[in-house]
XYZ file of C-alpha atoms in Angstrom:
530
model
C -6.006 -42.177 -14.337
C -8.496 -39.723 -13.704
C -8.693 -38.221 -10.123
C -12.115 -39.745 -9.699
C -10.804 -43.272 -10.581
C -7.701 -42.716 -8.485
C -9.996 -41.698 -5.241
C -12.303 -44.747 -6.042
C -9.188 -47.003 -6.079
C -8.049 -45.556 -2.747
C -11.247 -45.935 -1.101
C -11.326 -49.548 -2.010
C -8.263 -49.935 -0.113
C -9.949 -48.478 3.025
C -7.939 -44.979 2.631
C -9.430 -41.663 3.402
C -9.066 -39.089 0.203
C -9.943 -35.672 -0.662
C -11.289 -34.641 -3.839
C -12.015 -31.131 -5.436
C -15.545 -30.253 -5.645
C -16.739 -29.624 -9.406
C -19.770 -28.175 -10.529
C -22.603 -26.170 -8.707
C -24.919 -29.010 -7.692
C -23.929 -28.749 -3.931
C -24.159 -25.109 -3.666
C -24.617 -22.994 -1.530
C -22.319 -25.192 0.816
C -19.492 -25.985 -1.767
C -18.237 -23.984 -4.373
C -16.859 -25.225 -7.686
C -13.135 -25.901 -7.665
C -12.639 -23.951 -4.531
C -13.730 -26.652 -1.857
C -12.741 -30.113 -1.203
C -14.606 -33.079 -0.036
C -12.809 -35.479 2.503
C -14.227 -38.974 1.845
C -13.870 -42.386 3.889
C -14.959 -46.004 3.047
C -18.743 -46.362 3.626
C -19.484 -48.098 6.823
C -23.307 -47.136 6.801
C -25.653 -44.965 4.420
C -28.120 -42.595 5.991
C -30.403 -39.748 4.922
C -28.617 -36.574 5.104
C -24.944 -38.175 4.227
C -23.104 -36.761 1.345
C -21.844 -39.646 -0.751
C -19.572 -40.129 -3.602
C -21.278 -42.391 -6.191
C -21.582 -43.296 -9.963
C -25.279 -43.137 -10.878
C -24.562 -43.597 -14.516
C -21.559 -44.962 -16.271
C -18.584 -42.457 -16.338
C -20.662 -40.161 -14.291
C -19.421 -39.410 -10.766
C -21.030 -37.211 -8.099
C -20.877 -36.265 -4.575
C -24.554 -35.710 -3.535
C -26.697 -35.841 -0.673
C -28.773 -39.023 0.307
C -32.292 -38.015 0.509
C -33.944 -41.672 0.881
C -32.822 -45.326 1.430
C -35.184 -47.883 0.087
C -33.196 -51.222 0.593
C -30.474 -51.439 -1.719
C -31.939 -48.401 -3.849
C -30.504 -44.846 -2.855
C -31.928 -41.535 -4.137
C -29.641 -38.772 -4.080
C -30.011 -35.036 -4.731
C -27.259 -32.257 -4.847
C -28.124 -29.218 -2.534
C -28.170 -26.997 -5.524
C -30.399 -29.244 -7.609
C -34.139 -29.347 -8.182
C -34.250 -32.924 -9.265
C -33.191 -36.550 -7.683
C -31.262 -39.069 -9.072
C -31.090 -42.806 -8.124
C -28.341 -45.443 -7.582
C -27.671 -48.832 -5.988
C -25.879 -49.097 -2.995
C -22.915 -50.935 -4.946
C -22.546 -47.811 -6.849
C -21.465 -45.761 -3.646
C -17.647 -45.591 -3.252
C -17.042 -43.235 -0.026
C -18.960 -41.098 2.277
C -18.125 -37.505 3.055
C -16.583 -37.225 6.445
C -15.523 -33.474 6.171
C -15.169 -30.493 4.037
C -12.119 -28.167 3.428
C -13.639 -24.930 2.353
C -12.958 -21.325 1.435
C -9.011 -21.999 1.032
C -8.531 -22.995 4.535
C -6.356 -25.968 5.880
C -8.787 -26.717 8.824
C -11.254 -29.791 8.024
C -14.879 -29.001 8.905
C -16.151 -32.212 10.292
C -19.464 -33.684 8.906
C -20.319 -34.519 12.457
C -20.060 -30.753 13.577
C -23.352 -29.185 15.207
C -23.057 -26.318 12.488
C -22.883 -28.762 9.459
C -25.554 -30.958 10.816
C -27.712 -27.954 11.460
C -27.309 -26.713 8.058
C -27.938 -30.119 6.537
C -31.277 -30.431 8.639
C -32.423 -26.774 7.794
C -31.586 -27.260 4.067
C -33.067 -30.813 3.694
C -36.373 -29.572 5.365
C -36.755 -26.597 3.056
C -39.475 -26.778 0.521
C -38.171 -26.954 -3.059
C -39.931 -23.611 -3.895
C -38.036 -21.822 -1.058
C -34.845 -23.643 -1.831
C -35.233 -22.267 -5.388
C -35.235 -18.753 -4.286
C -32.625 -19.032 -1.667
C -30.484 -20.382 -4.407
C -31.377 -17.499 -6.776
C -30.231 -14.940 -4.013
C -27.148 -16.918 -3.263
C -26.207 -16.747 -6.919
C -27.051 -13.316 -7.683
C -24.605 -12.215 -4.746
C -21.947 -14.839 -5.490
C -21.715 -14.065 -9.215
C -22.108 -10.271 -8.437
C -19.261 -10.322 -6.102
C -17.000 -13.103 -7.136
C -14.109 -12.612 -9.350
C -13.511 -16.034 -11.068
C -10.662 -14.732 -12.994
C -8.233 -14.524 -10.084
C -5.080 -16.664 -9.781
C -4.564 -17.947 -6.078
C -0.862 -17.218 -5.249
C 1.147 -19.527 -3.466
C 3.476 -18.269 -0.266
C 6.621 -18.501 -2.527
C 4.809 -16.534 -5.289
C 3.450 -13.732 -2.505
C 7.177 -13.613 -1.215
C 8.645 -13.012 -4.702
C 6.386 -10.031 -5.495
C 7.474 -8.631 -2.185
C 11.090 -9.337 -2.816
C 10.612 -7.557 -6.276
C 8.910 -4.642 -4.626
C 11.667 -3.962 -1.994
C 14.133 -4.371 -5.072
C 12.465 -1.470 -6.936
C 11.536 0.398 -3.685
C 14.887 0.550 -1.862
C 17.351 -0.882 -4.526
C 17.901 -4.246 -2.473
C 20.076 -6.880 -3.835
C 18.145 -9.404 -6.353
C 19.578 -12.553 -4.102
C 16.399 -13.239 -2.210
C 14.307 -12.976 -5.550
C 16.684 -15.281 -7.525
C 16.664 -17.900 -4.697
C 12.891 -17.978 -4.469
C 12.640 -18.363 -8.535
C 15.361 -21.060 -8.412
C 13.993 -23.229 -5.353
C 10.157 -23.010 -5.188
C 8.775 -23.533 -8.447
C 7.154 -19.899 -9.312
C 4.335 -19.287 -11.660
C 4.978 -15.980 -13.401
C 1.398 -15.647 -14.563
C 0.310 -15.921 -10.614
C 3.039 -13.351 -9.604
C 2.212 -10.828 -12.342
C -1.707 -11.313 -11.849
C -1.143 -10.550 -8.057
C 0.923 -7.660 -8.900
C -1.810 -6.368 -11.018
C -4.439 -6.839 -8.531
C -2.304 -5.081 -5.744
C -1.491 -2.194 -8.296
C 2.172 -2.840 -8.136
C 2.781 -3.557 -11.683
C 5.181 -0.732 -12.293
C 7.590 -1.868 -9.452
C 7.306 -5.702 -10.496
C 8.319 -5.024 -13.952
C 11.260 -2.675 -12.825
C 12.539 -5.227 -10.607
C 12.247 -8.014 -13.117
C 14.344 -6.139 -15.686
C 17.265 -6.215 -12.792
C 17.299 -9.932 -12.654
C 19.463 -12.301 -14.622
C 18.232 -13.378 -18.021
C 17.782 -16.983 -16.937
C 15.583 -16.108 -13.912
C 13.254 -13.752 -15.947
C 9.930 -14.837 -17.556
C 9.843 -15.935 -21.130
C 10.667 -12.956 -23.861
C 7.182 -12.849 -24.780
C 6.140 -11.899 -21.455
C 8.991 -9.711 -20.982
C 8.027 -7.840 -24.117
C 4.514 -7.510 -22.964
C 5.740 -6.026 -19.497
C 8.100 -3.533 -21.499
C 4.952 -2.425 -23.595
C 3.007 -2.145 -20.086
C 5.772 -0.008 -18.790
C 5.809 2.506 -21.853
C 1.872 2.861 -21.399
C 2.368 3.670 -17.767
C 4.868 6.477 -18.879
C 2.352 7.878 -21.163
C -0.442 7.710 -18.662
C 1.625 9.684 -16.089
C 2.524 12.122 -18.721
C -1.233 12.601 -19.468
C -2.151 12.953 -15.700
C 0.610 15.170 -15.041
C -0.233 17.608 -18.100
C -3.880 17.763 -16.785
C -2.893 18.200 -13.407
C -0.618 21.154 -14.101
C -3.501 22.362 -16.394
C -5.810 22.250 -13.254
C -3.439 24.069 -10.751
C -2.901 26.794 -13.126
C -6.472 27.104 -13.759
C -7.179 27.437 -9.976
C -4.204 29.855 -9.540
C -5.493 32.236 -12.218
C -8.831 32.524 -10.523
C -7.109 33.058 -6.991
C -8.108 29.627 -5.732
C -5.579 28.186 -3.478
C -5.216 24.277 -4.410
C -3.146 21.378 -3.085
C -2.626 18.070 -5.129
C -3.632 15.270 -2.941
C -1.987 11.660 -3.025
C -1.668 10.497 -6.923
C 0.847 12.315 -8.900
C 2.157 14.504 -5.868
C 3.059 11.011 -4.007
C 4.631 9.497 -7.272
C 6.972 12.452 -7.483
C 8.372 10.874 -3.929
C 9.216 7.473 -5.400
C 12.480 6.692 -6.756
C 11.115 6.608 -10.377
C 7.546 8.294 -10.306
C 6.322 6.372 -13.631
C 6.577 3.149 -11.368
C 3.763 4.058 -9.030
C 0.483 2.965 -10.855
C -1.763 6.002 -11.167
C -5.347 6.539 -11.381
C -7.165 10.048 -10.799
C -6.543 13.453 -9.691
C -7.438 14.707 -6.198
C -7.237 18.410 -5.741
C -7.870 20.201 -2.340
C -9.337 23.437 -2.475
C -11.389 23.779 0.962
C -15.014 24.083 1.858
C -15.172 27.999 1.149
C -13.901 27.490 -2.219
C -15.198 24.259 -3.735
C -18.420 25.624 -5.614
C -16.292 28.350 -7.293
C -13.427 25.739 -8.062
C -16.163 23.410 -9.582
C -17.329 26.212 -11.768
C -13.683 26.687 -13.205
C -13.344 22.954 -13.806
C -16.430 23.150 -15.771
C -14.416 25.652 -18.221
C -11.858 23.083 -18.531
C -14.154 19.623 -18.922
C -17.410 21.346 -19.859
C -20.721 20.857 -18.349
C -21.093 17.225 -19.589
C -17.648 16.576 -17.761
C -19.019 17.192 -14.147
C -20.451 14.112 -12.645
C -23.244 15.621 -10.486
C -24.476 11.793 -9.364
C -21.027 11.183 -7.764
C -20.894 14.602 -5.977
C -20.700 14.148 -1.986
C -19.933 16.166 1.128
C -16.291 15.075 0.653
C -15.611 16.239 -3.178
C -17.003 17.238 -6.247
C -16.421 15.003 -9.387
C -15.616 15.435 -12.918
C -13.759 14.045 -15.900
C -11.501 15.122 -18.558
C -11.583 12.265 -21.182
C -10.982 9.470 -19.148
C -9.369 10.956 -16.351
C -11.235 11.114 -13.129
C -10.922 14.439 -11.285
C -11.913 15.023 -7.557
C -12.369 18.628 -6.180
C -12.082 18.070 -2.241
C -14.093 20.231 0.004
C -12.243 18.066 2.911
C -9.326 15.766 2.727
C -11.327 12.878 4.338
C -14.300 11.984 6.356
C -13.639 10.233 9.689
C -15.754 7.334 10.467
C -15.640 8.393 14.170
C -18.139 11.319 14.599
C -16.636 12.638 17.916
C -13.355 13.853 16.173
C -14.640 14.316 12.465
C -15.068 18.042 12.563
C -11.601 18.496 14.698
C -9.932 16.451 11.820
C -11.411 18.707 9.100
C -10.533 21.970 10.951
C -6.838 20.698 11.676
C -6.573 19.633 7.833
C -7.575 23.091 6.907
C -5.137 24.536 9.210
C -2.456 22.061 7.928
C -3.241 23.064 4.152
C -2.920 26.769 4.175
C -0.634 28.366 1.506
C 2.391 29.134 3.759
C 2.415 25.481 5.394
C 2.421 23.464 2.000
C 5.605 21.510 0.392
C 6.328 21.887 -3.311
C 6.984 19.003 -5.590
C 8.244 19.328 -9.284
C 5.914 18.230 -11.997
C 6.755 18.634 -15.726
C 8.936 21.599 -14.475
C 6.319 23.194 -12.367
C 6.138 23.669 -8.615
C 2.857 22.283 -7.305
C 1.419 22.459 -4.017
C 1.335 19.193 -1.920
C 0.541 18.868 1.703
C 3.386 19.390 4.281
C 5.442 16.146 4.985
C 4.018 16.378 8.583
C 0.238 16.218 7.794
C 1.010 14.095 4.581
C 2.387 11.026 6.544
C -0.753 11.301 8.681
C -3.190 12.041 5.809
C -1.768 8.936 3.583
C -2.246 6.504 6.544
C -5.600 7.895 7.139
C -6.774 7.473 3.650
C -5.053 4.235 3.609
C -6.929 3.028 6.826
C -10.464 4.693 5.705
C -10.194 2.698 2.321
C -9.038 -0.658 4.130
C -12.243 -0.282 6.502
C -14.603 0.578 3.772
C -13.539 -0.629 0.501
C -10.079 -2.400 0.283
C -6.658 -1.700 -0.358
C -3.870 -2.751 -2.589
C -0.101 -3.268 -1.564
C 0.588 0.086 -3.505
C -1.211 2.068 -0.904
C 1.223 0.649 1.837
C 4.013 1.435 -0.709
C 2.876 5.156 -0.784
C 3.164 5.392 2.977
C 6.657 3.502 3.074
C 7.804 6.118 0.381
C 6.618 9.310 2.049
C 7.804 8.129 5.529
C 11.340 7.358 4.046
C 11.132 10.746 2.612
C 9.908 12.618 5.705
C 12.606 10.696 7.951
C 14.364 13.170 10.137
C 12.081 15.997 9.074
C 8.922 15.517 10.911
C 7.932 15.955 14.471
C 7.251 12.293 15.796
C 5.940 13.362 19.132
C 3.232 15.667 17.301
C 2.402 12.873 14.931
C 1.973 10.340 17.810
C -0.404 12.818 19.465
C -2.268 13.461 16.522
C -2.649 9.819 15.898
C -3.905 9.398 19.496
C -6.381 12.350 19.497
C -7.801 11.228 16.041
C -8.055 7.443 17.418
C -5.604 6.251 14.661
C -2.773 4.823 16.643
C -4.029 1.341 16.526
C -4.396 1.381 12.906
C -1.177 3.079 12.404
C 0.845 0.361 14.391
C -0.975 -2.586 12.699
C -0.031 -0.847 8.934
C 3.302 0.149 10.299
C 3.974 -3.560 11.263
C 3.421 -4.381 7.549
C 5.348 -1.751 6.312
C 8.409 -2.807 8.317
C 8.036 -6.629 8.052
C 6.445 -7.038 4.669
C 7.814 -3.976 2.631
C 11.246 -3.389 4.258
C 10.811 0.169 5.681
C 13.435 0.629 8.434
C 12.272 0.404 12.142
C 13.684 3.740 12.695
C 11.827 5.344 9.830
C 8.376 4.194 11.069
C 7.355 6.641 14.036
C 5.296 4.706 16.769
C 6.410 1.434 15.862
C 5.347 -1.618 17.886
C 4.805 -5.301 17.785
C 2.187 -5.162 19.802
C -0.571 -5.796 17.079
C 1.630 -8.189 14.983
C -0.963 -11.099 15.161
C -3.912 -8.564 14.000
C -1.602 -7.077 11.264
C -1.041 -10.594 9.798
C -5.098 -11.045 9.695
C -5.140 -7.791 8.074
C -2.568 -8.737 5.319
C -4.345 -11.676 4.507
C -7.463 -9.582 3.898
C -5.328 -7.343 1.606
C -3.818 -10.134 0.012
C -7.186 -11.730 -0.790
C -9.008 -8.566 -1.826
C -6.519 -6.487 -3.575
C -6.962 -2.824 -4.546
C -10.617 -1.838 -3.592
C -11.190 -5.569 -3.046
C -11.306 -6.240 -6.832
C -9.541 -9.565 -6.544
C -12.281 -10.930 -4.823
C -15.487 -8.868 -5.411
C -16.773 -7.473 -8.651
C -18.523 -4.513 -7.838
C -20.171 -3.493 -11.339
C -23.365 -4.691 -12.331
C -25.926 -3.703 -15.086
C -28.952 -4.238 -12.750
C -31.444 -1.415 -11.681
C -29.887 1.023 -9.147
C -32.044 -0.374 -6.361
C -30.717 -3.798 -6.724
C -27.106 -2.471 -7.058
C -28.060 -0.565 -3.658
C -28.951 -3.903 -2.153
C -26.178 -5.714 -3.520
C -23.823 -3.083 -2.120
C -25.412 -3.334 1.326
C -24.719 -7.148 1.290
C -21.124 -6.577 0.350
C -20.781 -4.098 3.127
C -22.290 -6.330 5.678
C -20.140 -9.441 4.464
C -17.317 -7.163 4.748
C -17.805 -5.949 8.201
C -18.244 -9.555 9.312
C -15.007 -10.381 7.975
C -13.219 -7.539 9.355
C -14.778 -7.414 13.041
C -12.634 -10.214 14.422
C -9.362 -8.485 13.892
C -10.670 -4.900 13.847
C -13.325 -4.866 16.425
C -15.741 -1.901 17.057
C -13.945 0.301 14.672
C -15.233 -2.023 11.639
C -18.627 -0.967 13.077
C -17.771 2.660 12.906
C -16.984 2.294 9.131
C -19.888 0.392 8.374
C -22.005 3.257 10.071
C -20.184 5.773 7.674
C -20.771 3.717 4.516
C -24.635 3.545 5.523
C -24.358 7.359 5.672
C -22.669 7.648 2.366
C -25.334 5.237 0.737
C -28.096 7.143 2.283
C -26.887 10.598 1.136
C -26.493 9.164 -2.575
C -29.798 7.665 -2.493
C -31.545 11.138 -1.482
C -29.608 12.780 -4.076
C -30.589 10.418 -6.605
C -34.473 10.659 -5.907
C -34.764 14.157 -4.635
C -31.996 15.986 -6.526
C -28.494 17.628 -5.641
C -30.023 19.862 -2.870
C -32.067 17.388 -0.792
């Protein structure tokens, strides 16, 4: 029996049911296969009600009543431009509430907010409605990633268990228990791992599971191929990173490898960290000279002038993005921005840097004391402005684990306070300990104070994924002015989502994004030196 036929049968028995909304006819309020409609038997039919009806044979709709004339009822979907008619006998139920946006809470059809929305929408002229729908659809389809598989709590827990197996060498018992007892969809687990950029760690842990707990042989073969590809990508990035560092050294430029391959070197197995670009810090005084050096390696066509910013210059070597940093990061609090930049410059002097081995060569990386602070700040900055994945938190966990007993925690605490980062540090610290298994003693300044806020932050990370690619599709082939407008809408939506948990800091981050956007627009319109 179809879901709709089953719902009709239950309604005839006087019971309340919920059905999944399908199609786009009730946009913008209800979204296809995301939202549910809670239906009850019909007691009365009034203009403005959303009813579940069969206006034609084998065609069921949940549309709004726009006119009642005796036994004849005229219906119209909020997202439609035309009406349809049915008889009162064709109406099986009436909406008494809605379950939207993945929430558990039912939004009552009698609530003030819903009745206000209904009144406004019904009284809009059709031509205005058309433009409102066009704008909504443009924004929705520009942002929404419809390929996303929503994981269950068990699937989320399994990915975390796999991550802890790979990071800390934990037993596979917890993962085995979840797989055996909680109905796991491996495609959902692996999709989540991909979106949170933890595929390497997940694959490594899956290989340690008993054979009867693993995905199918075909899936395992595909995962093995992905791991081989990751190894080749790491080798390629390491080779280019060494070439860049040696190039700068030959020109007398002190360079420090930030994040990326330097952080991977601290992992139990470096190839398990998903890699991306190459970030090299040279400082404000050396950036112009370093950019000219990079041009020798990548050619003039390899310099990305349009992406240059006060933070760094951009280039690409083949398909590998390269960022040449003037500064490590741009603080969203203006009052401490310059101080943070100057302190970073002091930390990254030649005599202060640590070394890691990459392809048998010693490479400068930030000292552990500063690297702990900087890695967190980079993570927090991206969370506030563009989103992070689980991998960002894993990076911090790995670096803090490596730095345990080797850093001055009292100084770190003072620096976090001075740079107005302590609250964010303790939020992420709660996640590092309670989700990823970092021992409390290895997490400086750990506190349970912000546990509730940390859970909200976790939900945003889970929903968004790395750079919020799980939820928003950022690329578009529209004119750059339209792209800027879409980006502005995205920024506003993101700030509105974060404000209840993060508060005023999200507004400072929004101001920083506006600053970035203004600079890039000026450069686009008036050239590099504007």
